[in-house]
CSV table of C-alpha atoms in Angstrom, one decimal:
chain,number,residue,atom,x,y,z
A,1,MET,CA,120.3,74.7,124.5
A,2,THR,CA,119.8,78.3,123.7
A,3,GLU,CA,120.0,81.0,126.3
A,4,LEU,CA,116.3,81.7,125.9
A,5,ASN,CA,115.5,78.1,126.5
A,6,GLU,CA,117.7,78.1,129.6
A,7,HIS,CA,115.8,81.1,130.9
A,8,MET,CA,112.5,79.4,130.1
A,9,ILE,CA,113.4,76.1,131.9
A,10,GLU,CA,114.7,78.1,134.9
A,11,ALA,CA,111.5,80.2,135.1
A,12,ILE,CA,109.2,77.2,134.8
A,13,CYS,CA,111.0,75.3,137.5
A,14,ASP,CA,111.3,78.3,139.8
A,15,VAL,CA,107.7,79.3,139.5
A,16,LEU,CA,106.2,75.8,139.9
A,17,GLU,CA,108.3,75.2,143.0
A,18,LYS,CA,107.2,78.5,144.7
A,19,LEU,CA,103.7,78.5,143.5
A,20,ALA,CA,102.7,74.8,143.8
A,21,PHE,CA,105.5,73.0,145.6
A,22,MET,CA,106.2,71.0,142.4
A,23,PHE,CA,109.8,70.3,141.4
A,24,GLY,CA,111.0,70.2,137.8
A,25,GLU,CA,114.1,69.6,135.7
A,26,ASN,CA,115.1,69.8,132.1
A,27,ALA,CA,114.7,66.5,130.3
A,28,GLU,CA,115.4,64.9,126.9
A,29,LYS,CA,112.3,64.2,124.9
A,30,GLU,CA,113.2,60.5,124.8
A,31,GLU,CA,112.9,60.4,128.6
A,32,LEU,CA,109.3,61.4,128.6
A,33,SER,CA,106.8,58.6,129.2
A,34,GLU,CA,103.9,57.7,127.0
A,35,PRO,CA,101.8,60.7,125.9
A,36,PRO,CA,98.9,61.5,128.3
A,37,GLU,CA,95.4,60.7,127.2
A,38,GLN,CA,94.4,64.3,127.6
A,39,ALA,CA,96.5,67.4,128.1
A,40,PHE,CA,96.1,71.2,128.4
A,41,GLN,CA,97.9,73.5,126.0
A,42,GLY,CA,98.2,77.0,127.3
A,43,GLU,CA,99.7,80.0,125.5
A,44,ILE,CA,100.2,83.6,126.5
A,45,GLU,CA,101.4,86.4,124.1
A,46,PHE,CA,103.4,89.4,125.0
A,47,THR,CA,104.1,92.7,123.3
A,48,GLY,CA,106.6,95.4,124.2
A,49,ASP,CA,109.0,98.1,123.1
A,50,VAL,CA,111.9,95.6,122.9
A,51,ALA,CA,110.3,92.4,121.9
A,52,ASN,CA,107.1,90.5,121.0
A,53,GLY,CA,106.4,86.8,121.2
A,54,ASN,CA,104.7,84.1,123.1
A,55,PHE,CA,105.2,81.4,125.7
A,56,GLY,CA,103.4,78.0,125.7
A,57,LEU,CA,103.1,75.2,128.2
A,58,ILE,CA,101.6,71.7,127.5
A,59,VAL,CA,100.9,69.7,130.6
A,60,PRO,CA,98.9,66.5,131.3
A,61,GLU,CA,95.4,67.0,132.6
A,62,SER,CA,96.3,65.1,135.8
A,63,MET,CA,99.2,67.5,136.5
A,64,CYS,CA,96.9,70.4,136.0
A,65,ARG,CA,94.6,69.0,138.6
A,66,GLU,CA,97.4,68.6,141.1
A,67,LEU,CA,98.5,72.1,140.3
A,68,ALA,CA,95.1,73.4,141.1
A,69,VAL,CA,94.9,71.4,144.3
A,70,ASN,CA,98.2,72.7,145.5
A,71,MET,CA,97.6,76.3,144.6
A,72,LEU,CA,94.1,76.4,146.1
A,73,GLY,CA,95.4,74.7,149.2
A,74,LYS,CA,92.9,71.8,149.0
A,75,GLY,CA,93.1,69.1,151.6
A,76,PRO,CA,93.6,65.3,150.8
A,77,GLY,CA,90.5,63.9,149.0
A,78,GLU,CA,89.1,67.4,148.2
A,79,GLU,CA,88.3,67.7,144.5
A,80,VAL,CA,88.9,70.5,142.1
A,81,THR,CA,86.6,71.4,139.1
A,82,PRO,CA,87.8,71.6,135.5
A,83,ASP,CA,87.4,75.4,135.8
A,84,ASP,CA,89.8,75.4,138.8
A,85,SER,CA,92.4,73.4,136.7
A,86,LYS,CA,92.0,75.9,133.8
A,87,ASP,CA,92.3,78.9,136.1
A,88,ALA,CA,95.4,77.4,137.8
A,89,ILE,CA,97.2,76.8,134.5
A,90,GLN,CA,96.3,80.2,133.2
A,91,GLU,CA,97.7,81.9,136.3
A,92,THR,CA,100.8,79.7,136.1
A,93,LEU,CA,101.4,80.7,132.5
A,94,ASN,CA,101.0,84.4,133.5
A,95,VAL,CA,103.5,84.1,136.3
A,96,ILE,CA,106.1,82.1,134.4
A,97,CYS,CA,105.9,84.5,131.4
A,98,GLY,CA,106.5,87.5,133.7
A,99,GLN,CA,109.5,85.8,135.2
A,100,LEU,CA,110.8,84.7,131.8
A,101,LEU,CA,110.6,88.2,130.4
A,102,THR,CA,112.6,89.7,133.3
A,103,ARG,CA,115.3,87.0,132.7
A,104,ALA,CA,115.3,87.6,129.0
A,105,ALA,CA,115.0,91.4,128.8
A,106,GLY,CA,115.9,92.8,132.3
A,107,ASP,CA,113.8,94.8,134.7
A,108,GLN,CA,113.2,98.0,132.8
A,109,PRO,CA,111.3,97.1,129.6
A,110,VAL,CA,107.5,97.2,129.8
A,111,PHE,CA,105.6,94.3,128.3
A,112,ASN,CA,101.8,93.8,127.9
A,113,LEU,CA,100.6,90.2,128.5
A,114,SER,CA,97.5,88.8,126.9
A,115,VAL,CA,94.9,86.7,128.7
A,116,PRO,CA,96.3,83.2,128.5
A,117,LYS,CA,94.5,80.8,126.2
A,118,VAL,CA,94.0,77.2,127.2
A,119,GLU,CA,92.7,74.3,125.2
A,120,VAL,CA,92.4,70.6,125.7
A,121,ILE,CA,94.5,68.5,123.3
A,122,SER,CA,94.6,64.8,122.6
A,123,GLY,CA,97.5,62.4,123.0
A,124,GLN,CA,98.0,62.5,119.2
A,125,GLN,CA,98.3,66.3,119.3
A,126,TRP,CA,100.7,65.9,122.2
A,127,ASN,CA,102.9,63.6,120.0
A,128,ALA,CA,103.0,66.2,117.2
A,129,LEU,CA,104.1,68.9,119.6
A,130,ALA,CA,106.7,66.6,121.2
A,131,GLN,CA,108.2,66.1,117.7
A,132,ASP,CA,108.2,69.8,116.9
A,133,GLU,CA,111.7,71.2,117.4
A,134,LYS,CA,110.3,74.4,118.9
A,135,THR,CA,109.3,72.6,122.1
A,136,SER,CA,111.6,71.7,125.0
A,137,ALA,CA,110.9,68.8,127.4
A,138,LEU,CA,110.8,68.9,131.2
A,139,LEU,CA,109.9,66.5,134.0
A,140,ILE,CA,107.8,68.1,136.7
A,141,ASP,CA,107.3,65.7,139.7
A,142,ASP,CA,107.6,63.0,137.0
A,143,TYR,CA,104.9,64.5,134.8
A,144,PRO,CA,106.0,65.0,131.2
A,145,VAL,CA,105.8,68.6,130.2
A,146,LEU,CA,106.5,70.5,127.0
A,147,ALA,CA,107.2,74.2,126.7
A,148,TYR,CA,108.1,76.7,124.0
A,149,CYS,CA,108.9,80.4,123.7
A,150,LYS,CA,109.2,82.9,120.9
A,151,PHE,CA,111.1,86.1,121.7
A,152,GLU,CA,111.5,88.4,118.7
A,153,ARG,CA,113.4,91.6,119.4
A,154,THR,CA,111.9,94.7,117.8
A,155,ASN,CA,115.0,96.8,117.7
B,1,MET,CA,94.1,94.5,165.9
B,2,PRO,CA,92.1,92.2,163.7
B,3,LEU,CA,92.4,93.1,160.0
B,4,SER,CA,89.9,93.3,157.3
B,5,VAL,CA,91.5,92.5,153.9
B,6,LEU,CA,90.1,92.9,150.4
B,7,LEU,CA,91.6,90.6,147.7
B,8,VAL,CA,91.0,91.9,144.1
B,9,ASP,CA,91.8,89.5,141.2
B,10,ASP,CA,89.9,88.0,138.4
B,11,SER,CA,91.5,84.6,139.2
B,12,LYS,CA,89.9,82.6,142.0
B,13,THR,CA,93.2,80.7,142.3
B,14,VAL,CA,95.2,83.9,143.0
B,15,ARG,CA,92.7,85.1,145.6
B,16,SER,CA,93.0,81.7,147.3
B,17,VAL,CA,96.8,81.8,147.1
B,18,ILE,CA,96.9,85.3,148.8
B,19,ALA,CA,94.4,84.2,151.4
B,20,LYS,CA,96.5,81.2,152.2
B,21,ALA,CA,99.6,83.4,152.4
B,22,LEU,CA,97.9,85.7,154.9
B,23,ARG,CA,97.1,82.6,157.1
B,24,LEU,CA,100.6,81.2,156.8
B,25,ALA,CA,102.0,84.7,157.6
B,26,GLN,CA,100.1,84.4,160.9
B,27,LEU,CA,98.6,87.8,160.5
B,28,PRO,CA,95.4,88.5,162.6
B,29,VAL,CA,93.1,88.5,159.7
B,30,HIS,CA,89.5,88.8,160.9
B,31,GLU,CA,87.7,89.2,157.6
B,32,VAL,CA,88.7,88.5,154.0
B,33,TYR,CA,86.5,90.0,151.2
B,34,GLU,CA,87.0,89.1,147.6
B,35,ALA,CA,86.3,90.9,144.3
B,36,SER,CA,87.0,89.8,140.8
B,37,ASN,CA,87.5,93.3,139.3
B,38,GLY,CA,87.9,97.0,140.3
B,39,GLN,CA,84.2,97.8,140.2
B,40,GLU,CA,83.4,94.9,142.5
B,41,ALA,CA,86.2,96.1,144.8
B,42,LEU,CA,84.8,99.7,145.0
B,43,ASP,CA,81.4,98.2,145.9
B,44,VAL,CA,83.0,96.3,148.8
B,45,LEU,CA,84.8,99.4,149.9
B,46,GLU,CA,81.5,101.3,149.9
B,47,GLU,CA,80.0,98.8,152.2
B,48,HIS,CA,82.7,97.6,154.5
B,49,TRP,CA,85.7,98.9,156.5
B,50,ILE,CA,88.8,97.6,154.9
B,51,ASP,CA,92.3,97.9,156.3
B,52,ILE,CA,94.3,96.9,153.3
B,53,VAL,CA,93.7,96.0,149.6
B,54,PHE,CA,95.7,93.5,147.6
B,55,ALA,CA,94.9,94.0,144.0
B,56,ASP,CA,96.0,92.8,140.5
B,57,ILE,CA,96.4,95.3,137.6
B,58,ASN,CA,95.0,93.4,134.6
B,59,MET,CA,91.3,92.6,135.2
B,60,PRO,CA,88.2,92.8,133.1
B,61,VAL,CA,85.4,95.4,133.7
B,62,MET,CA,87.7,97.7,135.7
B,63,ASN,CA,91.5,97.3,136.0
B,64,GLY,CA,93.6,98.0,139.0
B,65,ILE,CA,94.8,101.3,137.8
B,66,GLU,CA,91.3,102.7,137.3
B,67,MET,CA,90.3,101.3,140.7
B,68,VAL,CA,93.2,103.2,142.4
B,69,ASP,CA,92.2,106.4,140.5
B,70,ARG,CA,88.6,106.1,141.6
B,71,MET,CA,89.7,105.4,145.2
B,72,ASN,CA,92.0,108.5,145.1
B,73,ALA,CA,89.0,110.6,144.1
B,74,ASP,CA,87.1,109.5,147.2
B,75,GLY,CA,87.9,111.2,150.5
B,76,LEU,CA,87.6,108.0,152.6
B,77,MET,CA,88.7,105.4,150.1
B,78,LYS,CA,91.9,107.1,149.3
B,79,THR,CA,93.1,106.5,152.9
B,80,VAL,CA,92.9,102.7,152.3
B,81,PRO,CA,96.3,101.4,151.3
B,82,VAL,CA,96.5,99.4,148.1
B,83,VAL,CA,99.2,96.8,147.5
B,84,VAL,CA,99.6,95.5,143.9
B,85,VAL,CA,100.2,91.8,143.5
B,86,SER,CA,101.2,91.1,140.0
B,87,THR,CA,103.6,89.3,137.6
B,88,GLU,CA,104.9,92.7,136.5
B,89,GLY,CA,108.7,92.8,136.5
B,90,SER,CA,109.3,96.2,134.9
B,91,GLN,CA,110.7,98.8,137.4
B,92,THR,CA,109.4,101.5,135.0
B,93,ARG,CA,105.9,100.4,135.5
B,94,ILE,CA,106.2,99.7,139.2
B,95,GLU,CA,107.4,103.4,139.6
B,96,GLU,CA,104.3,104.5,137.7
B,97,LEU,CA,102.2,102.5,140.1
B,98,ARG,CA,103.8,104.2,143.1
B,99,ARG,CA,103.3,107.6,141.6
B,100,LYS,CA,99.6,106.8,141.3
B,101,GLY,CA,99.5,106.2,145.0
B,102,VAL,CA,99.9,102.4,145.2
B,103,ARG,CA,101.6,101.8,148.5
B,104,ASP,CA,103.6,98.7,147.7
B,105,TYR,CA,104.2,96.0,145.3
B,106,VAL,CA,104.5,92.2,145.6
B,107,ARG,CA,105.7,90.2,142.7
B,108,LYS,CA,104.3,86.7,142.0
B,109,PRO,CA,105.3,84.1,143.0
B,110,PHE,CA,105.7,85.3,146.6
B,111,ALA,CA,106.3,83.8,150.0
B,112,PRO,CA,104.0,84.4,152.9
B,113,GLU,CA,106.8,86.4,154.6
B,114,GLU,CA,106.7,88.9,151.8
B,115,ILE,CA,103.0,89.6,152.5
B,116,ARG,CA,103.7,89.9,156.2
B,117,GLU,CA,106.6,92.4,155.6
B,118,VAL,CA,104.3,94.5,153.4
B,119,VAL,CA,101.5,94.5,155.9
B,120,ASP,CA,104.0,95.3,158.8
B,121,LYS,CA,105.5,98.2,156.8
B,122,ILE,CA,102.2,99.7,155.8
B,123,LEU,CA,100.0,99.2,158.8
B,124,GLY,CA,102.9,99.1,161.4
B,125,ALA,CA,103.8,96.0,163.3
B,126,PRO,CA,102.5,97.3,166.7
B,127,ASN,CA,99.0,97.8,165.3
B,128,HIS,CA,98.4,94.1,164.7
B,129,ASP,CA,99.4,91.2,166.8
B,130,ARG,CA,100.3,88.1,165.0
B,131,THR,CA,98.3,85.0,165.9
B,132,GLU,CA,100.3,82.3,167.4
């Protein structure tokens, strides 16, 4: 695993634990269960003096709902809307990217982060992303998760 | 002393997370106002007494920096402490925020204790009793 991937996995696990009480670990792609019927693919781009790139996270729709429930502090049986799920994954992307950039570049460089884009993808699209070598696999509270990061130094 | 708090962030989720942290920190929060951008926050500040503002930087319509600038230009609003709650990890940018008059900075993700420490530091622990 590359150093950047290690930073990414650490940032994802650390943020999800603190933000939503969800616990994760690095996984082999073969360990992931069947692809979810529906998933959210979120991506955030960053630009800065030392590097440009992006960070992406692909999570099952059911995990996104649980993320929103935990972040919003909903009680048992309380529902969240699709917009709540989208807002929760956008904020999660934002926080993870901030943490990842500090791990990768230190605490001096300034980066500008884009508004995270989120789209719904099918199980077929999930499979294609899982086979792509740019993605890494994680298990978050037993949910299969894919993630990727591009960090291109500018100097 | 019961506190009136203003939460400024374009994400409803973030506003909920901060409100939850305020409760878990056992601060005597009497009223929580919410705004989704700097302009809405200024409108709330015109209408209500606010003890402390927790604000993001990147927001549509009016960002957090412009909001602080506008507050600094107002005799009464400039006395209201602003704490930035953000993903920002660059010390360079955090120093810029402090020079603008931002009183403190909390980085996401945060624990309720961090929110309590900031409130204690800015408003002074004796001024507000924690709820038990």
